[in-house]
Coordinates of C-alpha atoms in Angstrom, one line a residue:
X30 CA 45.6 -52.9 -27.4
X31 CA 44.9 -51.2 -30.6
X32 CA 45.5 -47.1 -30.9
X33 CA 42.9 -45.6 -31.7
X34 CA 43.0 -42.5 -34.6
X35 CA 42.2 -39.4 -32.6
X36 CA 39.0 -37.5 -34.2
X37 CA 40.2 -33.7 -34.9
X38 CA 37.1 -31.4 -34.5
X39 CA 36.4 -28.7 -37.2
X40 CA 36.8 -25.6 -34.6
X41 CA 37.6 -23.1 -37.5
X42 CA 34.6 -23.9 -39.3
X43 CA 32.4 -24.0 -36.1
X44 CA 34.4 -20.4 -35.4
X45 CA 33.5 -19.2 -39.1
X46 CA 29.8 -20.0 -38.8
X47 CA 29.1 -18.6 -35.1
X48 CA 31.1 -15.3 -36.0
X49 CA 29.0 -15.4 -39.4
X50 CA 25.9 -16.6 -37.6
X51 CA 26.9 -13.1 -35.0
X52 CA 27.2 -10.5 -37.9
X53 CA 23.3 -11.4 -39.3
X54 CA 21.8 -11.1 -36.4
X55 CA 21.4 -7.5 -36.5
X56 CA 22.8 -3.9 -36.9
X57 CA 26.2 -2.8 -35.2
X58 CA 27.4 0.9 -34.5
X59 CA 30.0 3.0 -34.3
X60 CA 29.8 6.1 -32.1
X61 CA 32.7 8.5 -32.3
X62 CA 33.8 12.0 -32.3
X63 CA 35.2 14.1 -35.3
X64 CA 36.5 17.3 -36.1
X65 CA 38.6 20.1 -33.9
X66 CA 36.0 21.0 -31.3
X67 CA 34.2 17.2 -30.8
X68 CA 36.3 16.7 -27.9
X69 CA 34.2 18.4 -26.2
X70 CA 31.4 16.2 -26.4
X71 CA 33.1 13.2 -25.0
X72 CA 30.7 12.2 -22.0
X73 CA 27.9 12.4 -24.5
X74 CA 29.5 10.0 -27.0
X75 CA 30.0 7.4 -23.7
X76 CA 26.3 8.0 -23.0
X77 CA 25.3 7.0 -26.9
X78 CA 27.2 4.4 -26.9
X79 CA 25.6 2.8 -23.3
X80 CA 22.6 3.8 -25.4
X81 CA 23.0 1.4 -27.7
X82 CA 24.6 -1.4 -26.1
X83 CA 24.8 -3.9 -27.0
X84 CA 25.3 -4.0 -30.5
X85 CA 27.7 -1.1 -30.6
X86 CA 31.8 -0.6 -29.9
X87 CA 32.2 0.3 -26.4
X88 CA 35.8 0.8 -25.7
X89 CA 36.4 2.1 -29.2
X90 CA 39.3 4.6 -29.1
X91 CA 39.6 7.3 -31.9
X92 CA 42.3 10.0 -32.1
X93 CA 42.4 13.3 -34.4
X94 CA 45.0 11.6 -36.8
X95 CA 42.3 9.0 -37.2
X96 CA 39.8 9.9 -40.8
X97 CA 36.2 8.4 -41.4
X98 CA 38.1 6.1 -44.3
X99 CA 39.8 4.4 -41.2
X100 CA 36.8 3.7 -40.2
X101 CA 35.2 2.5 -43.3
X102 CA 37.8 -0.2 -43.7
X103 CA 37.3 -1.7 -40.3
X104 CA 33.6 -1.8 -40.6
X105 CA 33.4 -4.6 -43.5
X106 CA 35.2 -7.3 -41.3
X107 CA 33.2 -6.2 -38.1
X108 CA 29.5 -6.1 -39.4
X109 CA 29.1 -2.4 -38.4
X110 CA 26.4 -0.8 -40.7
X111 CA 26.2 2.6 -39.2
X112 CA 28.1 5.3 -38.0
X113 CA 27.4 7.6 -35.2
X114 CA 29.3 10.9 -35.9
X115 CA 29.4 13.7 -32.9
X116 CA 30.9 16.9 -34.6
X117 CA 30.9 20.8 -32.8
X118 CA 31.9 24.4 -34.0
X119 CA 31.9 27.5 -32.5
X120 CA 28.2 28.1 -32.6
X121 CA 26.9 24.7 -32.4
X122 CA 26.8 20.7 -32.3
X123 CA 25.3 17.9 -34.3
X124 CA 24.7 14.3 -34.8
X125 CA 25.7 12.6 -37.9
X126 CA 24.0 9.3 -38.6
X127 CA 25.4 7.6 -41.7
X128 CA 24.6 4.0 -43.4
X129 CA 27.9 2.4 -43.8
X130 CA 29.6 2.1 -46.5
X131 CA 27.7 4.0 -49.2
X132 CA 25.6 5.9 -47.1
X133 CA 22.6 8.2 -47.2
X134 CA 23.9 10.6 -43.9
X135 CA 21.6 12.5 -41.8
X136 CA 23.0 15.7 -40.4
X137 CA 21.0 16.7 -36.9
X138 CA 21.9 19.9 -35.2
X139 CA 22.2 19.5 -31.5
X140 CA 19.8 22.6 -29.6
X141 CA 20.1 20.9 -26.3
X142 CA 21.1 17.9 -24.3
X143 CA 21.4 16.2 -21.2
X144 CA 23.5 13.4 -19.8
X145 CA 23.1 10.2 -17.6
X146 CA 24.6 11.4 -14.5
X147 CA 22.2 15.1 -15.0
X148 CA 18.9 13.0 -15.4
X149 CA 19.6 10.5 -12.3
X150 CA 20.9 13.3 -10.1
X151 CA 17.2 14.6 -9.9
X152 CA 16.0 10.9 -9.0
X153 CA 15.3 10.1 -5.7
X154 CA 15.5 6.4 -6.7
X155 CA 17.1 6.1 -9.6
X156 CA 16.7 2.4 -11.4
X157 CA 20.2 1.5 -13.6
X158 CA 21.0 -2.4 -12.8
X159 CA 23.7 -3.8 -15.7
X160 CA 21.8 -6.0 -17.2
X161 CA 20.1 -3.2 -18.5
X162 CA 22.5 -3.2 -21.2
X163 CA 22.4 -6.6 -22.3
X164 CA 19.5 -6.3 -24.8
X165 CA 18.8 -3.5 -27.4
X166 CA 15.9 -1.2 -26.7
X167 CA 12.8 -1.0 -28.1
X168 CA 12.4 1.7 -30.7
X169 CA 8.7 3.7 -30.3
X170 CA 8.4 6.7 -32.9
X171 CA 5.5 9.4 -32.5
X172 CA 4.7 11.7 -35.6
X173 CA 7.1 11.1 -38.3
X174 CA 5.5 11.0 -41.5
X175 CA 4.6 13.5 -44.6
X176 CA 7.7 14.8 -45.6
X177 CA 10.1 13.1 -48.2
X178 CA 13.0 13.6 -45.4
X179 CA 11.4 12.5 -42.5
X180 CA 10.8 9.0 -44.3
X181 CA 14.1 8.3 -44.9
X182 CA 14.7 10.1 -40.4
X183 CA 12.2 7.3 -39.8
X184 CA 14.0 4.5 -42.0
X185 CA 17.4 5.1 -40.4
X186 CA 16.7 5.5 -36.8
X187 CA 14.6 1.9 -37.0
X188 CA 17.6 -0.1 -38.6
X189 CA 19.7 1.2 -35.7
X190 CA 18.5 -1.3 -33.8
X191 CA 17.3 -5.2 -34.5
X192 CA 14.3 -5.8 -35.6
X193 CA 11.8 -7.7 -33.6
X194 CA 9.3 -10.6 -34.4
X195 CA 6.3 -10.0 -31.5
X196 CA 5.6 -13.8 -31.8
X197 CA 9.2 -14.8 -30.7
X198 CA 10.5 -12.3 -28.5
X199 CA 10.9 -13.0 -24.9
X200 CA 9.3 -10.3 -22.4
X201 CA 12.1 -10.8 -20.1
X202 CA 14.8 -8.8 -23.1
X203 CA 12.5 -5.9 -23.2
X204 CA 14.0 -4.0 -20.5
X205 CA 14.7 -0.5 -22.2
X206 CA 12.5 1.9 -24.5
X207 CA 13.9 4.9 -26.9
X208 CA 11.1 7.2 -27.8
X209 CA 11.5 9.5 -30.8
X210 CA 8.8 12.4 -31.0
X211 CA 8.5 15.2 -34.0
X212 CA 7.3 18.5 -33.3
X213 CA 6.0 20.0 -36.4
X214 CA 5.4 23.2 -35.0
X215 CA 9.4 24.1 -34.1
X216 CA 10.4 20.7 -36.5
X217 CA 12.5 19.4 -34.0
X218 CA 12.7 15.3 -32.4
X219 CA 12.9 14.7 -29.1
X220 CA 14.6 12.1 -27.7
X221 CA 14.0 10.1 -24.5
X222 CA 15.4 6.7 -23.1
X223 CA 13.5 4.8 -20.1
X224 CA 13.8 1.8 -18.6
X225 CA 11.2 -0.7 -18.9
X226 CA 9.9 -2.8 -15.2
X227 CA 6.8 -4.4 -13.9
X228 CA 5.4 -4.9 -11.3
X229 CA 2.4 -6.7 -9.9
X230 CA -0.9 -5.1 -10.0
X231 CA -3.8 -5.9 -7.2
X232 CA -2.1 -6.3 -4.0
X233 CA -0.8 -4.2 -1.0
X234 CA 2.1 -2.2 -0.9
X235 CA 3.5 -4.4 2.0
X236 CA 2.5 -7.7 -0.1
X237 CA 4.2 -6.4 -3.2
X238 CA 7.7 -5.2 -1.1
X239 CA 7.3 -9.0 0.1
X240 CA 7.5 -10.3 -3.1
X241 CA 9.5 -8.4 -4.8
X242 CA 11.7 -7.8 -2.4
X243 CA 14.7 -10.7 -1.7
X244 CA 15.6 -9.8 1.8
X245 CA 12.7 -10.4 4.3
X246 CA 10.9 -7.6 5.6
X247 CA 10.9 -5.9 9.2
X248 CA 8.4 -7.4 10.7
X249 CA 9.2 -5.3 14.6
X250 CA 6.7 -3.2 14.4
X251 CA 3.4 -5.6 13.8
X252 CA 2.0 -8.3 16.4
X253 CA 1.8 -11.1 13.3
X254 CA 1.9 -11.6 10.1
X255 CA -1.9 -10.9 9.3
X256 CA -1.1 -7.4 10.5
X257 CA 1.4 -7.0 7.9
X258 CA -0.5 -8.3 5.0
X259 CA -3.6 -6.3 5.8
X260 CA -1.7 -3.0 5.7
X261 CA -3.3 -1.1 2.3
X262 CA -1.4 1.2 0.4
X263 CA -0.8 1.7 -3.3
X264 CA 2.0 0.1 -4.6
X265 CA 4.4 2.9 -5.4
X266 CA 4.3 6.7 -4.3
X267 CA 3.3 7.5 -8.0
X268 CA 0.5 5.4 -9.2
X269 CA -3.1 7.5 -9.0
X270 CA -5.7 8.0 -10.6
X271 CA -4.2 6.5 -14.4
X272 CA -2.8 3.5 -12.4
X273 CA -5.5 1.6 -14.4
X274 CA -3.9 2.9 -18.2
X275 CA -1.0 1.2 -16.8
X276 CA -2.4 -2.2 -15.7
X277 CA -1.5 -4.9 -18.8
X278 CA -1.9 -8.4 -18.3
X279 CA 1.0 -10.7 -18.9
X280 CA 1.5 -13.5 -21.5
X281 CA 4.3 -15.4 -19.6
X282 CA 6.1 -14.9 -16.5
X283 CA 8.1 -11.8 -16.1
X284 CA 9.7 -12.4 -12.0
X285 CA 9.2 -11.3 -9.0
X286 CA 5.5 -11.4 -8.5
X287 CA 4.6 -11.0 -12.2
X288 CA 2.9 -13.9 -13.3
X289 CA 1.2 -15.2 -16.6
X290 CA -2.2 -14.2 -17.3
X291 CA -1.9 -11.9 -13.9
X292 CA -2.1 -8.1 -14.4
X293 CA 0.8 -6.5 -13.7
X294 CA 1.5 -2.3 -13.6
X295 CA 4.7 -0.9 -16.2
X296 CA 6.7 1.6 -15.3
X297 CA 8.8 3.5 -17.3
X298 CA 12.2 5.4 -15.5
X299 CA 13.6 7.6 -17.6
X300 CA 18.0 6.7 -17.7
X301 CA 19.0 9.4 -20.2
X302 CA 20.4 10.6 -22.2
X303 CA 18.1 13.5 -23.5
X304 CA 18.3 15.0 -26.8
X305 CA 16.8 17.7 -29.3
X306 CA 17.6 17.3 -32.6
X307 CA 16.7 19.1 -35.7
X308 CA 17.2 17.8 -39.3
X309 CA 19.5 20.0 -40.8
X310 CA 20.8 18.3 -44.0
X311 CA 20.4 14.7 -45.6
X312 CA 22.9 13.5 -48.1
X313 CA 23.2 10.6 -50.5
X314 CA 26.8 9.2 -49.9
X315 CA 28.9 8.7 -46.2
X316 CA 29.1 12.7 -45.2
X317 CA 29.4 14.0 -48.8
X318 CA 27.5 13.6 -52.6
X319 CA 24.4 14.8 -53.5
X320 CA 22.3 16.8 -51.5
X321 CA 18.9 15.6 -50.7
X322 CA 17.3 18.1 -48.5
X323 CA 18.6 21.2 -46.6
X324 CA 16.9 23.2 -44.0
X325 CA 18.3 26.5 -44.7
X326 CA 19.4 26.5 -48.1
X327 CA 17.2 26.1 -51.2
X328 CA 18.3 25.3 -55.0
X329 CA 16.7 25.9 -57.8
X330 CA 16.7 22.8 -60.2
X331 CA 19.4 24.5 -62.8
X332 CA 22.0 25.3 -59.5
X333 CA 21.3 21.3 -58.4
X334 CA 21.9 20.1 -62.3
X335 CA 24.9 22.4 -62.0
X336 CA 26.2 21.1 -59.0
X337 CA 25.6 17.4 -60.2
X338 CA 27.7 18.2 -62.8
X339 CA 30.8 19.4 -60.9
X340 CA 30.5 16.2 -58.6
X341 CA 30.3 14.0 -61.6
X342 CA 34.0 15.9 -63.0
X343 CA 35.5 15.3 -59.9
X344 CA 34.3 12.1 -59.6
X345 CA 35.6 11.2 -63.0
X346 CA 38.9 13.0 -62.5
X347 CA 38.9 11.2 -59.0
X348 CA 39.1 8.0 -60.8
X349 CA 41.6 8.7 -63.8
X350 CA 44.2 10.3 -61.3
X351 CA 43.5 6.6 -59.7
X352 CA 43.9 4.4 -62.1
X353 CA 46.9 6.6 -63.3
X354 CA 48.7 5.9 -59.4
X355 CA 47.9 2.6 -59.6
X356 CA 49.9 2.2 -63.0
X357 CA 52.4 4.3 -61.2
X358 CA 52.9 1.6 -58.8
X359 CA 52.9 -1.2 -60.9
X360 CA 55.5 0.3 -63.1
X361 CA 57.6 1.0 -60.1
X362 CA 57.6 -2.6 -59.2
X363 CA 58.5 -4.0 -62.4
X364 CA 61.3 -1.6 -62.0
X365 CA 62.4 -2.9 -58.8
X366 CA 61.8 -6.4 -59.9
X367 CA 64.2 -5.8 -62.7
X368 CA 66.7 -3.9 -61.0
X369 CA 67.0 -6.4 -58.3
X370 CA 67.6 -9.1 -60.7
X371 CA 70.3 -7.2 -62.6
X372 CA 72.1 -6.8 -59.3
X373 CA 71.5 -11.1 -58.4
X374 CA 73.6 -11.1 -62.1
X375 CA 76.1 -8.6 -61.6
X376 CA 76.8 -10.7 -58.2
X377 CA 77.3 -13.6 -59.9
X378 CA 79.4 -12.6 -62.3
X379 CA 82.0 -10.5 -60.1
X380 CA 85.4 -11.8 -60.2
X381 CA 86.8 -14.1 -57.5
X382 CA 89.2 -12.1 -55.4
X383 CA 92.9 -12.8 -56.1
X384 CA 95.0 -14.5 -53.4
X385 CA 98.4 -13.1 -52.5
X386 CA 100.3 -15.2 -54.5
X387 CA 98.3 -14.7 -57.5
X388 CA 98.5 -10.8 -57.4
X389 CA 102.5 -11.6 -57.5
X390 CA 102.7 -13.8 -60.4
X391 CA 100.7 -11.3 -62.6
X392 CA 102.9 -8.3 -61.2
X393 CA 105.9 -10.0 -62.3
X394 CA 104.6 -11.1 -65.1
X395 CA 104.2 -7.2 -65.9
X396 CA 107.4 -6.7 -65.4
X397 CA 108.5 -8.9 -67.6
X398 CA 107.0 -8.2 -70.3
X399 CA 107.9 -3.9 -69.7
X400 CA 111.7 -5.6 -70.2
X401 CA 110.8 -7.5 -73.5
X402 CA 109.0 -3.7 -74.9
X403 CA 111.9 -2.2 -73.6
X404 CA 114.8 -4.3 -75.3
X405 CA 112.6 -4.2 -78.0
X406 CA 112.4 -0.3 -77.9
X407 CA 116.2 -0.2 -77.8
X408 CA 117.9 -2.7 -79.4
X409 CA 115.6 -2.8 -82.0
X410 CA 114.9 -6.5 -82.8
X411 CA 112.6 -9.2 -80.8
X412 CA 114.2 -9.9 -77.5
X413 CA 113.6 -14.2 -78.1
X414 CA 116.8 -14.9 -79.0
X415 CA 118.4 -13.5 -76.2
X416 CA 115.6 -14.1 -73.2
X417 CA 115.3 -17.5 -71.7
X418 CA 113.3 -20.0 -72.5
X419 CA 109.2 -19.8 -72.4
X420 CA 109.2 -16.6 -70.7
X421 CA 111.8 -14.3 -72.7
X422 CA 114.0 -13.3 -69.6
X423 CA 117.6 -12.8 -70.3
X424 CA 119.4 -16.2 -69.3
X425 CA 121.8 -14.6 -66.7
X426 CA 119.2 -12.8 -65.2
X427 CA 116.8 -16.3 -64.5
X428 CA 119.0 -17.4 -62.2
X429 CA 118.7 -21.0 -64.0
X430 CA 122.5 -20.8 -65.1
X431 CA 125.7 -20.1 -62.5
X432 CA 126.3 -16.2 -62.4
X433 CA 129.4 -14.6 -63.7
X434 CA 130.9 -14.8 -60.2
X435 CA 129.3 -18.3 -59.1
X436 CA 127.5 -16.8 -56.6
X437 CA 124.2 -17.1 -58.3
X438 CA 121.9 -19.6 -56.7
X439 CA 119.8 -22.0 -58.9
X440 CA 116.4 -21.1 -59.2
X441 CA 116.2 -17.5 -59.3
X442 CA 113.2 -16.5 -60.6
X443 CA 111.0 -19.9 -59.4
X444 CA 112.6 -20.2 -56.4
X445 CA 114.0 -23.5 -57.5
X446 CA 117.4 -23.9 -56.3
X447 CA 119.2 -23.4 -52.7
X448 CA 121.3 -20.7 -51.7
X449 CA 125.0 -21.8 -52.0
X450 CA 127.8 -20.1 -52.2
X451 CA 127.9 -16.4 -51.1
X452 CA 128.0 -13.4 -53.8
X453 CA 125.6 -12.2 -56.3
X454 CA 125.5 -13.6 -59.8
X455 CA 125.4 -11.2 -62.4
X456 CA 121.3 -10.4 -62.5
X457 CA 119.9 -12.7 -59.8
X458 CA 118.3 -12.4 -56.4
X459 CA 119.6 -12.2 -53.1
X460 CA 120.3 -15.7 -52.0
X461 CA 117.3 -17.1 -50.7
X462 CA 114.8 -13.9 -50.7
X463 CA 111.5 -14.4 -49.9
X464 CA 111.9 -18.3 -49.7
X465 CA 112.0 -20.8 -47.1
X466 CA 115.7 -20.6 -45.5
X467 CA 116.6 -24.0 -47.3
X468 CA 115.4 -23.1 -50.2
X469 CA 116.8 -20.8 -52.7
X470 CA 114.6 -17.6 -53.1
X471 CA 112.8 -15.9 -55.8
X472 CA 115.0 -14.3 -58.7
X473 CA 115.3 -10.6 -57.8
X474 CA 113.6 -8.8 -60.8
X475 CA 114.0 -5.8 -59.0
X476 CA 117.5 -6.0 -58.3
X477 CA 118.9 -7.2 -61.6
X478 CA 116.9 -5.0 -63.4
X479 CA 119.2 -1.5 -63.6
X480 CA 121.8 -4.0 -64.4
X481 CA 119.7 -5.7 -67.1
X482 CA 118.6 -2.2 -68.9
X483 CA 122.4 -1.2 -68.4
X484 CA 123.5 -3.9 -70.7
X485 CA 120.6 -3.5 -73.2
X486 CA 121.8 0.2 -73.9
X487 CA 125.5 -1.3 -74.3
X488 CA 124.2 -3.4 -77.2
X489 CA 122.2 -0.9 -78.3
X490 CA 125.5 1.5 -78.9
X491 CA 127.1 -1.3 -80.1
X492 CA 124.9 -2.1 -82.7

């Protein structure tokens, strides 16, 4: 049977568009804490970030040697378009909500806050399931309009969250609300987050706990069913007199006894957290350039031309000390470049390490020729005539010829001959030194050589 080519699917470029299709789909956060006091507002930051789940860095872990540039670099690859800053002093705290990467930021002073756990502890029933968290909330903002700042308070705070198309979106993912409400009077937003449920409108209490309900009732204290249904009662503790403001009917089926085209009764449970915020200071760039609008301190236009111009110096100065680092490191690399390859070179060209037997040959080849400047020195005319052949030794002391008492061995100096008869001859060796025992040695330069000098100063006197 034939193989068969296996098909190899494109995974990578499936991965690329789902992680691309992921980063449009809408805003991501960052919620963190900066500055030497903003530990202090660490069950806060875990509430804001529960607040905007899902689209938002959850387990994100910042230290104090961490700075916002950290931040800024890991936001392009992730999608994150806005930062969530918590920062507190001695005398207060505030909310910084910045467009990544250029900004504008939003500075918010902090007069009073309360947490998850503080708004549920006052609950009787409080309402928190986890899939709460597995949409975004609905954004719902009350007064906001008239001043230049406030536009740009409203612009932010909606691009926080995705944006929704009412045509398309499901009712079932609209589960949470985040109301935003200006007080012109004290110009201060409050904040609020509630939980969105329904539930159906029309019916008994005991009908509606039947139906909504997913264990069956108790049923002990009523002779039949009939009983039970015919019980009246409102459907909750709190719906009065406004129940009917409440009472919306429903375009498609929600669960649990809300039906399509069946009025059903919302109910909003507030989950916290619970803020008051006041605008304090809006600037153009990520926490620093221009200054757009300040609560407390008012410019004149010649101090805001004048400051303008001291951010444009430093700017400028900001980016020739850059581009003079960057030359800086390129220059430092060529250097290294060049520096490593003149040590690959010098490498290449060291000399080969001599072995034993070469270090010898050139040592007494120094020697000699120290003898041929020395009879040169003394006797006063060029030692050829009375050296040996090719190397200018004296021929008694090469050992080639028999010594004066016979005793010289043949070889001497090259180690050529054996060691024969006993005695010295008149310059060589010992017999054999330094050579195999059958062998005659090398001739001993540094034995003959007193001798050799001896006789060199004889002819000298003699000549």
């Amino acid at each position: 049977m034939a193989k068969t080519r296996r098909v190899k699917k494109r995974t990578q470029q499936a991965g690329a568009e789902e992680a691309a299709k992921k980063a449009s789909a809408g805003p991501k956060t960052f919620v963190f804490w900066r500055g030497k006091h903003g530990l202090i507002l660490k069950s806060l930051e875990a509430d804001l970030r529960k607040m905007m789940s899902p689209n938002t860095a959850t387990n994100l872990r910042e230290s104090k040697r961490n700075v916002l540039k950290d931040f800024v670099h890991i936001a392009g690859p992730l999608g994150v378009t806005q930062f969530l800053i918590l920062t507190a002093t001695e005398n207060a705290c505030y909310l910084r909500i910045a467009k990544a990467p250029r900004g504008p930021t939003i500075t918010m002073k902090i007069h009073k806050y309360s947490l998850m756990r503080d708004v549920t502890a006052v609950q009787s029933r409080p309402r928190m399931p986890e899939s709460l968290w597995q949409t975004a909330p609905l954004v719902v903002m009350n007064n906001f309009g008239g001043e230049e700042h406030l536009k740009l308070v409203t612009a932010l705070f909606q691009n926080l969250f995705p944006a929704i198309n009412v045509h398309s979106t499901s009712l079932k993912s609209c589960k949470r609300v985040l109301l935003l409400s200006y007080d012109k009077a004290t110009k201060r937003i409050q904040l609020r987050h509630y939980s969105i449920s329904a539930q159906p409108s029309g019916v008994s209490k005991s009908v509606k706990a039947l139906v909504s309900q997913r264990a069956v009732p108790d049923m002990g204290a009523v002779q039949d069913v009939s009983e039970f249904l015919s019980k009246s009662g409102y459907g909750s503790e709190s719906e009065g007199e406004d129940a009917a403001d409440s009472r919306v009917t429903l375009a498609e089926d929600v669960g649990r006894g809300n039906l399509a085209s069946r009025q059903s009764r919302v109910k909003l449970q507030e989950v916290g957290p619970r803020l008051e915020l006041e605008v304090v200071k809006v600037e153009e760039g990520l926490c620093d350039g221009k200054v757009l609008f300040h609560s407390y301190v008012k410019k004149s236009a010649g101090q805001a031309s004048e400051q303008q111009s001291e951010k444009e110096l430093e700017r400028v100065v900001k980016e020739k000390r850059r581009k003079q680092q960057e030359e800086n490191v390129r220059r430092k690399e060529s250097d290294r470049k060049l520096q490593a390859g003149e040590q690959a070179e010098a490498q290449g060209r060291k000399k080969r390490k001599k072995q034993w037997w070469e270090e010898e040959e050139a040592g007494q080849q120094v020697s000699d020729d120290d003898d041929r400047a020395y009879y040169r020195e003394q006797v006063g005319e060029d030692p050829g005539d009375e050296m040996g052949r090719g190397t200018g030794t004296p021929k008694s002391f090469t050992g080639r010829g028999r010594g004066g008492s016979r005793g010289g061995s043949r070889g001497g100096d090259r180690g050529r001959g054996r060691a024969s008869r006993g005695g010295r001859g008149d310059f060589g060796g010992r017999r054999g030194a330094g050579g195999p025992p059958d062998r005659g040695g090398r001739g001993g330069s540094a034995k003959g050589a007193p001798r050799f000098r001896g006789v060199v100063r004889q002819k000298a006197r003699a000549k």
